[in-house]
Amino acid sequence: QFLGSTEVEQPKGTEVVRDAVRKLKFARHIKKSEGQKTPKVELQISIYGVKILDPKTKEVQHNCQLHRISFCADDKTDKRIFTFICKDSESNKHLCYVFDSEKCAEEITLTIGQAFDLAYRKFLESGGKDVETRKQIAGLQKRIQELETENAELKNKVQDLENQLRITQVHPSPAGSVTPKSPSTDIFDMVPFSPISPQSSTPTRNGTQPPPVPSRSTEIKRDLFGAEPFDPFSCGAGDFPPDIQSKLDEMQEGFKMGLTLEGTVFCLDPLDSRC
């Protein structure tokens, strides 16, 4: 049975848990007097967290990640009651969850402790050792994006300069100005190739048209050869979300804080002796 959850001021402490259990037991006592039943739930404990599910629909009501659980305890005088404190992912508040578990509270508490140890060991083996490496990769990925933006801006500037150069060469020379000399020809009486030669309808001396000037691509996400720029992280973008550094820091901090397992007396004067 799930008595509910309530906000607490500290992530650990016997007094903190005692007050929370007293508060939720009082609330259950009032609900029972009004004819309301305490809801039953199903717990799934793994190295990823503790899930609180509806036993019939299997709908997840609460999902508590293990690195956010800082305190777990059972009542040595009442084998049915156990609780844990978890930091909420959205509000960052510490919430105390209280359960009535039919005299197996101690076993559930130890199971959560074992899951925490396994999760911490796995974190050290897979993620903890290369946390700094992942941070550096995330930083390099950000730097690559900045360089691609700068590269796109430079391409646009080059394109603008080329357009201005074409316009200057196409305009006829004003009256009184010196007529520019015709370009020199090679041994085959052809005008030498120039990558910035303006496209003209006037045929050359041999009667052929000059090849059209290929226009540069103005697409931002293409390189000088018309191909998309190489991104070494595109294949694994899902492995490195934008906030990976904060998530890794949070996991590291949560595991360093550790999980405190404790058996204590939550309530000196039980409000409902039939719990």
XYZ file of C-alpha atoms in Angstrom:
275
model
C 0.000 0.000 0.000
C 1.229 3.461 -0.950
C 0.628 6.000 1.801
C 1.821 8.783 -0.475
C 4.703 11.239 -0.743
C 5.434 14.528 0.941
C 8.097 17.197 0.592
C 10.930 17.221 3.130
C 13.607 19.819 3.778
C 16.643 17.524 3.976
C 17.791 14.609 1.763
C 18.659 12.450 4.782
C 17.931 12.059 8.455
C 15.855 9.996 10.857
C 13.940 12.984 12.182
C 13.089 14.077 8.637
C 11.677 10.650 7.791
C 9.875 10.356 11.127
C 7.998 13.604 10.560
C 7.056 12.577 7.015
C 5.717 9.187 8.132
C 3.766 10.765 10.990
C 2.217 13.241 8.556
C 1.219 10.584 5.999
C -0.103 8.189 8.670
C -2.309 10.968 9.981
C -3.566 11.638 6.442
C -4.330 7.916 5.969
C -6.171 7.816 9.295
C -8.417 10.663 8.115
C -9.034 8.968 4.745
C -9.975 5.706 6.453
C -12.462 7.503 8.669
C -14.014 8.910 5.490
C -14.250 5.450 3.926
C -11.361 5.844 1.484
C -8.980 2.925 0.950
C -5.214 3.199 0.732
C -4.205 2.490 -2.886
C -2.108 -0.565 -3.657
C 0.915 -0.283 -5.925
C 3.574 -2.483 -7.470
C 7.280 -1.746 -7.147
C 9.878 -2.489 -9.817
C 13.426 -2.172 -8.485
C 16.360 -2.224 -10.916
C 19.755 -0.619 -11.418
C 17.972 2.197 -13.256
C 15.565 3.177 -10.511
C 12.437 2.397 -8.526
C 9.177 2.482 -10.465
C 5.812 2.753 -8.728
C 3.136 1.161 -10.937
C -0.564 0.536 -10.848
C -0.894 -3.241 -10.188
C -3.725 -3.660 -12.710
C -2.931 -1.324 -15.605
C 0.884 -1.375 -15.059
C 0.867 2.385 -15.588
C 3.951 4.114 -14.131
C 2.852 6.554 -11.434
C 6.322 7.552 -10.250
C 9.780 6.845 -11.663
C 12.586 7.483 -9.163
C 16.115 7.243 -10.565
C 18.544 5.546 -8.210
C 21.173 8.285 -8.259
C 18.453 10.665 -6.976
C 17.575 8.437 -3.989
C 19.601 9.565 -0.981
C 17.941 7.848 2.010
C 16.112 4.550 2.476
C 14.900 3.152 5.791
C 12.462 0.745 7.389
C 10.763 0.888 10.790
C 12.170 -1.762 13.147
C 9.118 -1.519 15.391
C 6.652 -1.815 12.516
C 7.803 -4.371 9.950
C 5.240 -3.084 7.466
C 6.505 0.480 7.018
C 9.448 1.532 4.846
C 10.329 4.769 3.066
C 12.890 6.455 0.860
C 13.772 10.057 -0.045
C 14.200 10.985 -3.693
C 15.016 14.300 -5.363
C 12.368 15.259 -7.905
C 13.775 15.723 -11.426
C 11.540 18.677 -12.319
C 11.201 20.711 -9.135
C 14.514 19.574 -7.531
C 12.620 19.172 -4.244
C 13.238 16.248 -1.894
C 10.198 13.986 -1.618
C 9.683 11.253 0.962
C 7.759 8.171 -0.273
C 6.100 5.987 2.385
C 4.780 2.417 1.923
C 3.018 -0.293 3.930
C 4.506 -3.574 2.729
C 2.990 -6.513 4.695
C 5.990 -7.226 6.940
C 8.636 -7.242 4.185
C 9.843 -3.659 4.556
C 13.366 -4.691 5.541
C 13.779 -6.919 2.477
C 12.631 -4.143 0.156
C 14.984 -1.658 1.805
C 17.941 -4.037 1.353
C 16.950 -4.654 -2.275
C 17.043 -0.923 -3.029
C 20.466 -0.761 -1.366
C 21.775 -3.637 -3.499
C 20.399 -2.035 -6.664
C 22.147 1.221 -5.743
C 25.482 -0.564 -5.285
C 25.134 -2.340 -8.645
C 24.143 0.879 -10.397
C 27.115 2.723 -8.929
C 29.462 -0.091 -9.984
C 28.065 -0.038 -13.519
C 28.383 3.738 -13.638
C 32.063 3.499 -12.746
C 32.688 0.768 -15.333
C 30.803 2.296 -18.252
C 30.325 5.995 -17.652
C 32.284 7.194 -14.671
C 35.717 6.482 -16.102
C 35.218 8.480 -19.262
C 33.103 11.345 -17.938
C 35.825 13.858 -18.784
C 36.194 12.345 -22.256
C 32.485 12.740 -22.922
C 32.636 16.322 -21.737
C 35.499 17.004 -24.138
C 33.571 15.385 -26.993
C 30.556 17.544 -26.212
C 32.812 20.611 -26.217
C 34.369 19.610 -29.537
C 30.936 19.073 -31.030
C 29.954 22.588 -30.012
C 33.189 23.967 -31.468
C 32.526 22.182 -34.775
C 29.118 23.829 -35.003
C 30.699 27.240 -34.378
C 33.316 26.637 -37.085
C 30.662 25.534 -39.557
C 28.752 28.747 -38.900
C 31.898 30.833 -39.450
C 32.653 28.867 -42.627
C 29.156 29.563 -43.965
C 29.556 33.287 -43.278
C 32.907 33.363 -45.109
C 31.366 31.573 -48.097
C 28.627 34.177 -48.253
C 31.193 36.969 -48.183
C 33.178 35.337 -51.004
C 29.984 34.948 -53.012
C 29.149 38.634 -52.533
C 32.626 39.711 -53.660
C 32.397 37.535 -56.770
C 28.995 39.001 -57.623
C 30.353 42.516 -57.248
C 33.319 41.635 -59.467
C 31.022 40.259 -62.176
C 28.871 43.397 -62.092
C 31.964 45.626 -62.380
C 33.298 43.724 -65.396
C 29.925 43.585 -67.191
C 29.285 47.360 -66.999
C 30.600 49.265 -70.095
C 33.381 51.726 -69.522
C 32.239 55.359 -69.237
C 32.875 57.895 -72.029
C 36.352 59.329 -72.109
C 37.830 56.464 -70.205
C 40.536 54.285 -71.557
C 39.176 51.180 -73.267
C 40.589 48.090 -71.650
C 42.804 45.985 -73.783
C 41.395 42.793 -75.143
C 42.686 39.735 -73.379
C 45.656 38.026 -74.936
C 45.085 34.770 -76.749
C 47.040 31.541 -76.781
C 48.614 29.780 -79.789
C 45.194 28.414 -80.756
C 43.694 31.928 -80.863
C 41.597 31.249 -77.730
C 41.112 33.371 -74.682
C 42.843 31.856 -71.650
C 40.502 30.329 -69.094
C 39.674 32.453 -66.065
C 37.463 31.184 -63.196
C 35.921 34.639 -62.809
C 35.485 35.507 -66.494
C 32.052 37.086 -67.099
C 29.596 35.185 -69.224
C 29.199 37.032 -72.538
C 27.194 36.412 -75.673
C 30.040 37.776 -77.864
C 31.855 34.884 -79.529
C 35.613 34.610 -79.369
C 37.862 34.861 -82.411
C 37.493 31.187 -83.213
C 33.691 31.507 -83.170
C 33.095 29.497 -80.003
C 31.277 30.599 -76.885
C 33.200 30.713 -73.611
C 32.050 28.095 -71.097
C 29.536 29.332 -68.555
C 30.937 30.270 -65.175
C 29.808 27.714 -62.604
C 27.924 29.409 -59.840
C 29.032 28.726 -56.333
C 26.640 26.963 -54.067
C 25.090 29.222 -51.472
C 23.863 26.384 -49.319
C 25.178 26.699 -45.800
C 25.548 22.998 -45.151
C 27.786 22.204 -48.147
C 31.518 22.449 -48.608
C 33.520 23.761 -51.575
C 32.977 20.512 -53.491
C 29.199 20.609 -53.070
C 29.144 17.856 -50.465
C 27.740 18.093 -46.988
C 30.439 18.772 -44.355
C 31.615 15.773 -42.412
C 30.235 15.478 -38.908
C 31.912 12.739 -36.835
C 29.136 12.920 -34.269
C 26.134 12.662 -36.560
C 25.995 8.882 -36.212
C 25.719 9.043 -32.449
C 23.924 12.283 -31.771
C 21.521 10.552 -29.422
C 24.409 9.487 -27.190
C 25.419 13.103 -26.571
C 22.398 15.297 -25.833
C 22.976 19.046 -25.442
C 22.782 18.841 -21.638
C 24.991 15.759 -21.290
C 27.482 17.595 -19.065
C 24.831 18.581 -16.514
C 23.339 15.068 -16.554
C 26.714 13.413 -16.006
C 27.570 15.868 -13.232
C 24.228 15.162 -11.589
C 24.752 11.383 -11.719
C 28.284 11.703 -10.389
C 27.146 13.946 -7.561
C 24.236 11.641 -6.686
C 26.403 8.541 -6.531
C 29.098 10.339 -4.531
C 26.459 11.350 -1.985
C 25.644 7.675 -1.615
C 22.581 5.912 -0.262
C 21.994 5.744 3.495
C 20.196 2.624 4.711
C 18.771 2.818 8.180
C 16.278 1.056 10.382
C 14.630 3.329 12.888
C 11.474 4.133 14.815
C 9.487 6.592 12.735
C 6.570 7.335 15.036
C 6.610 7.114 18.836
C 2.822 7.324 19.092
C 1.203 5.506 16.166
C -2.087 7.054 15.155
C -3.442 3.780 13.824
C -2.364 0.632 15.618
C -3.959 -1.482 12.914
C -1.523 -0.297 10.146
